[in-house]
Amino acid sequence: MADTPLAGTGTTVLACGEVRTCLLPAGQALDIRAADRLLALRAGERVLLSERPNLYARSPETLTGVDCPLPSAGGAVRAVGTVAARAALTEGRVLQTSAYFRLAATGPDQRRPWGQYLVRPGLLEPFGKAPHEAVARGVLDGGRPGDLDVGLIADALLTRLLRDPLLDQRPPLRSRPTRLRWAALPAEGEARPAVERFTLAEDELRTVRLRVPEGTPAADIAGLCDDLALHDWLLTTLVRLLDGITLGAPAEPVRARGAARDRPGVVTVLRPAVDHLLHLWMPRARVAAELAPLWDVLEERPGFTRQWRAQVQRIRDQLALHAIPAPHREVEPVP
């Protein structure tokens, strides 16, 4: 898909999108051939497949035509064009769908024929001048009923994929999907790319506001945000997995509906994480070179990889402790 660069003046002044990330509901990770079948969203267009540095598959992009108000902190802004959406599967295990658009700096006062919008996929044109700062704030805040919601487009694609008969609906561990909503504005002058704000909100929502160099393709920005969403989901899932168990406690009998059963032990709960998640941590594996420095900011604060390594070490320590046989005490016979 052709991608108009993000520019401070001229073509586009804002890129926005939303990413959905979840564990693929399948007992086993999909191999490269199954991933190809799952993500073949458009007949005649190939799925992007890669085996280095990890197994990765990305669908061709689909387009959704829109003619509606944009979320805006400064009042209604109507825009017309198309929103691009795509799906990706990492190591046959973590599924992501994302939708995004670029906003032109200015547009005509009247609507063009649809054919003129289709030749510039993923681009929205406002009626008149676009208040891009207000739109960026509106997108991150969620907008009002009736405004464009790219999250719904990403969610519809995710729902479609999760119903595929390739999936046996038997995930190896419990997890929750997450949402990452993003907005990227052009950096001023020769300023370097920057993460202006990264927040964790309620209902599994994350928001990130970026500054990127002029001329950065919106697809590259979407790729960075997909990578951020993937690693945020991995870290969130691991933290919740550890919070949901009593570390150091052996399996113990509990009572359920009048019958005794065993509460899952620590090893039973943690082993799926070792089998399916721990090898997936690979920040920047597919991030454009000019945007890769943004990961340095996230590593410094909040410190993604530091926290990940600490959680992984906790898991390995617990598994090591449970591999050691419990000591036996000598009990003297009672006379």
CSV table of C-alpha atoms in Angstrom, one decimal:
chain,number,residue,atom,x,y,z
A,1,MET,CA,0.0,0.0,0.0
A,2,ALA,CA,1.4,3.4,-0.9
A,3,ASP,CA,2.0,5.6,2.1
A,4,THR,CA,2.1,9.4,2.1
A,5,PRO,CA,4.8,10.6,4.5
A,6,LEU,CA,3.8,12.4,7.6
A,7,ALA,CA,4.7,16.1,7.1
A,8,GLY,CA,4.4,19.2,9.2
A,9,THR,CA,3.1,21.2,6.2
A,10,GLY,CA,1.6,19.8,3.0
A,11,THR,CA,0.1,16.3,2.8
A,12,THR,CA,-0.5,15.0,6.3
A,13,VAL,CA,-0.1,16.3,9.9
A,14,LEU,CA,-1.3,13.5,12.1
A,15,ALA,CA,-1.4,9.7,12.2
A,16,CYS,CA,-3.6,7.9,14.7
A,17,GLY,CA,-4.6,4.3,15.3
A,18,GLU,CA,-5.5,1.5,17.8
A,19,VAL,CA,-4.1,-2.0,18.3
A,20,ARG,CA,-5.8,-5.1,19.8
A,21,THR,CA,-3.5,-7.8,21.2
A,22,CYS,CA,-4.5,-11.2,22.6
A,23,LEU,CA,-3.4,-14.8,23.0
A,24,LEU,CA,-4.4,-16.9,20.0
A,25,PRO,CA,-7.1,-19.3,21.3
A,26,ALA,CA,-5.4,-22.5,20.2
A,27,GLY,CA,-3.8,-25.3,22.1
A,28,GLN,CA,-0.7,-25.2,19.9
A,29,ALA,CA,1.1,-22.4,18.2
A,30,LEU,CA,0.3,-22.1,14.5
A,31,ASP,CA,3.1,-23.0,12.1
A,32,ILE,CA,4.0,-20.7,9.2
A,33,ARG,CA,1.6,-22.4,6.7
A,34,ALA,CA,-1.4,-22.2,9.1
A,35,ALA,CA,-0.5,-18.6,9.9
A,36,ASP,CA,-0.6,-17.9,6.1
A,37,ARG,CA,-4.1,-19.3,5.8
A,38,LEU,CA,-5.4,-17.5,8.9
A,39,LEU,CA,-4.2,-14.1,7.7
A,40,ALA,CA,-5.1,-14.3,4.0
A,41,LEU,CA,-7.6,-11.5,4.2
A,42,ARG,CA,-7.6,-10.5,0.6
A,43,ALA,CA,-7.7,-12.8,-2.4
A,44,GLY,CA,-4.7,-12.4,-4.7
A,45,GLU,CA,-2.6,-10.6,-2.1
A,46,ARG,CA,0.2,-12.4,-0.2
A,47,VAL,CA,0.7,-12.6,3.5
A,48,LEU,CA,4.0,-11.2,4.6
A,49,LEU,CA,5.9,-14.1,6.2
A,50,SER,CA,9.2,-14.0,8.1
A,51,GLU,CA,11.2,-16.5,10.1
A,52,ARG,CA,14.0,-14.3,11.4
A,53,PRO,CA,14.6,-13.1,14.0
A,54,ASN,CA,11.3,-14.9,15.0
A,55,LEU,CA,8.3,-16.4,13.3
A,56,TYR,CA,6.1,-13.5,12.1
A,57,ALA,CA,3.1,-13.2,9.7
A,58,ARG,CA,1.3,-10.1,8.7
A,59,SER,CA,-1.8,-9.8,6.6
A,60,PRO,CA,-2.4,-7.6,3.6
A,61,GLU,CA,-4.2,-4.4,4.5
A,62,THR,CA,-7.9,-3.9,4.2
A,63,LEU,CA,-9.7,-0.6,3.8
A,64,THR,CA,-12.8,0.8,5.5
A,65,GLY,CA,-14.5,3.9,3.9
A,66,VAL,CA,-15.6,6.5,6.4
A,67,ASP,CA,-17.5,9.8,6.3
A,68,CYS,CA,-18.0,11.1,9.8
A,69,PRO,CA,-16.8,13.5,12.5
A,70,LEU,CA,-13.4,12.9,14.0
A,71,PRO,CA,-12.8,12.9,17.7
A,72,SER,CA,-11.6,16.4,18.6
A,73,ALA,CA,-11.1,18.3,21.7
A,74,GLY,CA,-12.0,21.5,19.9
A,75,GLY,CA,-15.4,20.7,18.3
A,76,ALA,CA,-16.7,18.6,15.4
A,77,VAL,CA,-14.3,18.0,12.5
A,78,ARG,CA,-15.8,16.0,9.6
A,79,ALA,CA,-13.5,13.9,7.4
A,80,VAL,CA,-13.8,11.5,4.5
A,81,GLY,CA,-11.5,8.8,3.3
A,82,THR,CA,-10.4,5.3,4.3
A,83,VAL,CA,-9.0,3.6,7.4
A,84,ALA,CA,-6.3,0.9,6.9
A,85,ALA,CA,-6.4,-2.3,9.0
A,86,ARG,CA,-4.2,-5.3,9.2
A,87,ALA,CA,-3.5,-8.3,11.4
A,88,ALA,CA,-0.2,-9.9,12.6
A,89,LEU,CA,0.7,-13.2,14.3
A,90,THR,CA,4.0,-13.5,16.3
A,91,GLU,CA,5.5,-17.0,16.8
A,92,GLY,CA,2.1,-18.5,15.9
A,93,ARG,CA,0.9,-17.5,19.4
A,94,VAL,CA,0.1,-13.8,19.9
A,95,LEU,CA,-2.5,-12.2,17.5
A,96,GLN,CA,-2.8,-8.5,16.9
A,97,THR,CA,-5.1,-6.4,14.8
A,98,SER,CA,-4.6,-2.7,14.2
A,99,ALA,CA,-6.4,0.1,12.4
A,100,TYR,CA,-4.9,3.5,11.6
A,101,PHE,CA,-5.3,6.6,9.4
A,102,ARG,CA,-3.3,9.6,8.3
A,103,LEU,CA,-5.0,13.1,8.4
A,104,ALA,CA,-4.4,15.6,5.6
A,105,ALA,CA,-3.5,19.1,6.7
A,106,THR,CA,-6.3,20.6,4.6
A,107,GLY,CA,-9.1,19.3,2.4
A,108,PRO,CA,-11.7,20.5,-0.1
A,109,ASP,CA,-14.9,22.2,1.1
A,110,GLN,CA,-17.0,19.5,-0.8
A,111,ARG,CA,-16.8,15.8,-0.8
A,112,ARG,CA,-14.9,14.2,-3.7
A,113,PRO,CA,-16.0,11.1,-5.6
A,114,TRP,CA,-15.1,7.9,-3.7
A,115,GLY,CA,-12.7,6.8,-6.4
A,116,GLN,CA,-10.4,9.7,-5.5
A,117,TYR,CA,-10.2,8.6,-1.9
A,118,LEU,CA,-9.5,4.9,-2.8
A,119,VAL,CA,-6.4,5.8,-4.7
A,120,ARG,CA,-4.9,7.2,-1.4
A,121,PRO,CA,-5.6,4.4,1.0
A,122,GLY,CA,-5.4,5.1,4.7
A,123,LEU,CA,-5.8,8.9,4.2
A,124,LEU,CA,-8.6,11.0,5.7
A,125,GLU,CA,-9.3,14.5,4.3
A,126,PRO,CA,-11.0,17.1,6.5
A,127,PHE,CA,-13.4,19.7,5.2
A,128,GLY,CA,-11.1,22.7,5.4
A,129,LYS,CA,-8.2,22.9,7.7
A,130,ALA,CA,-7.5,20.1,10.2
A,131,PRO,CA,-7.0,21.1,13.9
A,132,HIS,CA,-4.5,18.3,14.3
A,133,GLU,CA,-3.6,19.0,17.9
A,134,ALA,CA,-7.3,18.9,18.9
A,135,VAL,CA,-7.9,15.7,16.9
A,136,ALA,CA,-4.9,14.0,18.6
A,137,ARG,CA,-6.3,14.8,22.0
A,138,GLY,CA,-9.7,13.7,21.0
A,139,VAL,CA,-8.5,10.4,19.7
A,140,LEU,CA,-6.5,9.6,22.8
A,141,ASP,CA,-9.4,10.6,25.0
A,142,GLY,CA,-11.8,8.4,23.1
A,143,GLY,CA,-14.1,10.9,21.4
A,144,ARG,CA,-17.9,11.1,21.6
A,145,PRO,CA,-20.6,8.8,20.3
A,146,GLY,CA,-20.8,9.1,16.6
A,147,ASP,CA,-17.2,10.0,16.1
A,148,LEU,CA,-14.8,7.9,14.2
A,149,ASP,CA,-13.6,5.0,16.4
A,150,VAL,CA,-10.7,3.1,14.7
A,151,GLY,CA,-10.7,0.7,17.7
A,152,LEU,CA,-14.0,-0.7,16.5
A,153,ILE,CA,-12.5,-1.4,13.1
A,154,ALA,CA,-9.5,-3.3,14.7
A,155,ASP,CA,-12.0,-5.1,17.0
A,156,ALA,CA,-14.1,-6.3,14.1
A,157,LEU,CA,-11.1,-7.7,12.3
A,158,LEU,CA,-10.0,-9.5,15.5
A,159,THR,CA,-13.5,-11.0,16.0
A,160,ARG,CA,-13.4,-12.3,12.4
A,161,LEU,CA,-10.1,-14.0,12.9
A,162,LEU,CA,-10.9,-15.5,16.3
A,163,ARG,CA,-13.9,-17.3,14.7
A,164,ASP,CA,-11.6,-19.1,12.1
A,165,PRO,CA,-12.0,-22.9,12.2
A,166,LEU,CA,-8.2,-23.3,12.4
A,167,LEU,CA,-8.5,-22.3,16.0
A,168,ASP,CA,-9.6,-25.0,18.5
A,169,GLN,CA,-10.5,-22.4,21.2
A,170,ARG,CA,-8.3,-24.1,23.8
A,171,PRO,CA,-5.6,-21.5,24.8
A,172,PRO,CA,-2.8,-22.9,27.0
A,173,LEU,CA,-3.3,-20.2,29.7
A,174,ARG,CA,-5.6,-17.5,30.9
A,175,SER,CA,-5.0,-13.9,29.6
A,176,ARG,CA,-6.9,-10.8,28.7
A,177,PRO,CA,-6.7,-8.8,25.5
A,178,THR,CA,-5.3,-5.3,25.7
A,179,ARG,CA,-5.9,-2.1,23.6
A,180,LEU,CA,-3.3,0.5,22.7
A,181,ARG,CA,-4.5,3.8,21.3
A,182,TRP,CA,-1.9,6.1,19.7
A,183,ALA,CA,-1.4,9.5,18.1
A,184,ALA,CA,1.7,10.7,16.3
A,185,LEU,CA,2.4,14.4,15.5
A,186,PRO,CA,5.4,15.7,13.6
A,187,ALA,CA,8.4,16.8,15.5
A,188,GLU,CA,9.4,20.4,15.2
A,189,GLY,CA,12.5,21.2,13.1
A,190,GLU,CA,15.3,18.7,13.6
A,191,ALA,CA,13.9,17.3,16.9
A,192,ARG,CA,14.4,13.6,17.4
A,193,PRO,CA,11.4,11.2,17.8
A,194,ALA,CA,9.9,11.3,21.3
A,195,VAL,CA,7.4,9.6,23.5
A,196,GLU,CA,5.5,12.5,25.0
A,197,ARG,CA,3.2,10.4,27.1
A,198,PHE,CA,2.5,6.7,27.8
A,199,THR,CA,-0.4,5.8,30.1
A,200,LEU,CA,-2.0,2.7,31.5
A,201,ALA,CA,-5.8,3.3,31.8
A,202,GLU,CA,-8.7,1.2,33.0
A,203,ASP,CA,-10.3,-1.6,30.9
A,204,GLU,CA,-7.0,-2.8,29.6
A,205,LEU,CA,-6.4,0.5,27.6
A,206,ARG,CA,-3.0,2.0,27.0
A,207,THR,CA,-2.5,5.4,25.3
A,208,VAL,CA,0.7,6.8,23.7
A,209,ARG,CA,1.4,10.2,22.2
A,210,LEU,CA,4.4,10.4,19.9
A,211,ARG,CA,6.5,13.0,18.1
A,212,VAL,CA,8.1,11.7,14.9
A,213,PRO,CA,10.3,13.2,12.3
A,214,GLU,CA,8.6,14.8,9.3
A,215,GLY,CA,8.5,12.3,6.4
A,216,THR,CA,8.0,9.2,8.6
A,217,PRO,CA,5.6,6.9,6.8
A,218,ALA,CA,2.4,6.2,8.9
A,219,ALA,CA,2.8,2.5,8.3
A,220,ASP,CA,6.2,2.6,10.1
A,221,ILE,CA,4.6,4.4,13.1
A,222,ALA,CA,1.9,1.8,13.2
A,223,GLY,CA,4.6,-0.9,13.2
A,224,LEU,CA,6.3,0.7,16.2
A,225,CYS,CA,3.0,0.8,18.1
A,226,ASP,CA,2.2,-2.8,17.2
A,227,ASP,CA,5.6,-3.7,18.7
A,228,LEU,CA,4.9,-1.7,21.8
A,229,ALA,CA,1.5,-3.2,22.2
A,230,LEU,CA,2.9,-6.7,21.8
A,231,HIS,CA,5.5,-6.3,24.6
A,232,ASP,CA,3.1,-4.4,26.8
A,233,TRP,CA,0.7,-7.4,26.5
A,234,LEU,CA,3.5,-9.9,27.3
A,235,LEU,CA,4.6,-8.0,30.4
A,236,THR,CA,1.0,-7.5,31.6
A,237,THR,CA,0.1,-11.1,31.1
A,238,LEU,CA,3.2,-12.3,33.0
A,239,VAL,CA,2.6,-9.9,35.9
A,240,ARG,CA,-1.0,-11.0,36.2
A,241,LEU,CA,0.0,-14.7,36.0
A,242,LEU,CA,2.3,-14.3,39.0
A,243,ASP,CA,-0.1,-12.2,40.9
A,244,GLY,CA,-2.8,-14.9,40.6
A,245,ILE,CA,-0.9,-17.6,42.4
A,246,THR,CA,0.6,-18.1,45.9
A,247,LEU,CA,4.3,-18.4,45.2
A,248,GLY,CA,6.1,-21.0,47.3
A,249,ALA,CA,2.8,-22.8,48.2
A,250,PRO,CA,2.5,-26.5,47.4
A,251,ALA,CA,-0.6,-28.0,45.9
A,252,GLU,CA,-3.3,-28.4,48.6
A,253,PRO,CA,-6.7,-30.0,48.7
A,254,VAL,CA,-9.7,-27.6,48.6
A,255,ARG,CA,-13.4,-28.3,48.8
A,256,ALA,CA,-15.7,-27.7,45.8
A,257,ARG,CA,-19.3,-28.7,45.7
A,258,GLY,CA,-18.8,-31.3,48.4
A,259,ALA,CA,-15.9,-33.1,46.6
A,260,ALA,CA,-12.2,-32.8,47.2
A,261,ARG,CA,-10.0,-31.6,44.4
A,262,ASP,CA,-6.5,-30.3,44.0
A,263,ARG,CA,-5.8,-26.6,43.6
A,264,PRO,CA,-3.4,-26.2,40.7
A,265,GLY,CA,0.2,-26.1,41.9
A,266,VAL,CA,2.7,-23.4,41.0
A,267,VAL,CA,4.4,-25.5,38.4
A,268,THR,CA,1.1,-26.2,36.7
A,269,VAL,CA,0.3,-22.5,36.5
A,270,LEU,CA,3.7,-21.3,35.5
A,271,ARG,CA,4.8,-23.9,33.0
A,272,PRO,CA,2.5,-22.6,30.1
A,273,ALA,CA,4.2,-19.2,30.4
A,274,VAL,CA,7.6,-20.9,29.9
A,275,ASP,CA,6.4,-23.0,27.0
A,276,HIS,CA,4.5,-20.2,25.2
A,277,LEU,CA,5.6,-16.7,26.3
A,278,LEU,CA,9.1,-16.3,27.6
A,279,HIS,CA,10.8,-16.7,24.2
A,280,LEU,CA,8.7,-14.0,22.6
A,281,TRP,CA,10.4,-11.0,24.2
A,282,MET,CA,12.3,-9.2,21.4
A,283,PRO,CA,11.7,-5.4,21.3
A,284,ARG,CA,12.5,-3.5,18.1
A,285,ALA,CA,12.7,-6.7,16.0
A,286,ARG,CA,10.6,-5.1,13.3
A,287,VAL,CA,10.7,-1.4,14.1
A,288,ALA,CA,11.9,1.1,11.4
A,289,ALA,CA,15.4,2.2,12.2
A,290,GLU,CA,14.5,5.9,12.6
A,291,LEU,CA,11.9,5.0,15.2
A,292,ALA,CA,13.9,2.4,17.1
A,293,PRO,CA,15.4,5.0,19.5
A,294,LEU,CA,11.9,5.5,21.0
A,295,TRP,CA,12.4,2.1,22.6
A,296,ASP,CA,15.3,3.5,24.5
A,297,VAL,CA,12.9,6.0,26.1
A,298,LEU,CA,10.6,3.2,27.2
A,299,GLU,CA,13.4,1.1,28.5
A,300,GLU,CA,14.5,4.0,30.7
A,301,ARG,CA,11.1,4.8,32.0
A,302,PRO,CA,8.9,2.8,32.8
A,303,GLY,CA,11.6,0.2,32.1
A,304,PHE,CA,9.9,-2.6,30.1
A,305,THR,CA,12.8,-5.0,29.8
A,306,ARG,CA,13.9,-4.5,33.4
A,307,GLN,CA,10.5,-5.5,34.7
A,308,TRP,CA,10.3,-8.4,32.2
A,309,ARG,CA,13.6,-9.8,33.3
A,310,ALA,CA,12.6,-9.5,37.0
A,311,GLN,CA,9.3,-11.4,36.3
A,312,VAL,CA,11.1,-14.1,34.3
A,313,GLN,CA,13.6,-14.6,37.1
A,314,ARG,CA,10.8,-15.0,39.6
A,315,ILE,CA,9.2,-17.7,37.4
A,316,ARG,CA,12.5,-19.6,37.0
A,317,ASP,CA,13.3,-19.3,40.7
A,318,GLN,CA,9.9,-20.8,41.6
A,319,LEU,CA,10.3,-23.6,39.1
A,320,ALA,CA,13.7,-24.4,40.5
A,321,LEU,CA,12.5,-24.4,44.1
A,322,HIS,CA,9.6,-26.8,43.2
A,323,ALA,CA,12.1,-29.1,41.5
A,324,ILE,CA,13.9,-29.7,44.8
A,325,PRO,CA,12.3,-32.5,46.9
A,326,ALA,CA,10.9,-31.4,50.2
A,327,PRO,CA,13.0,-32.3,53.2
A,328,HIS,CA,11.7,-35.2,55.3
A,329,ARG,CA,11.7,-35.0,59.1
A,330,GLU,CA,12.5,-38.0,61.3
A,331,VAL,CA,9.5,-38.6,63.6
A,332,GLU,CA,10.2,-40.6,66.8
A,333,PRO,CA,7.6,-43.2,67.6
A,334,VAL,CA,5.2,-42.3,70.4
A,335,PRO,CA,5.6,-44.8,73.3
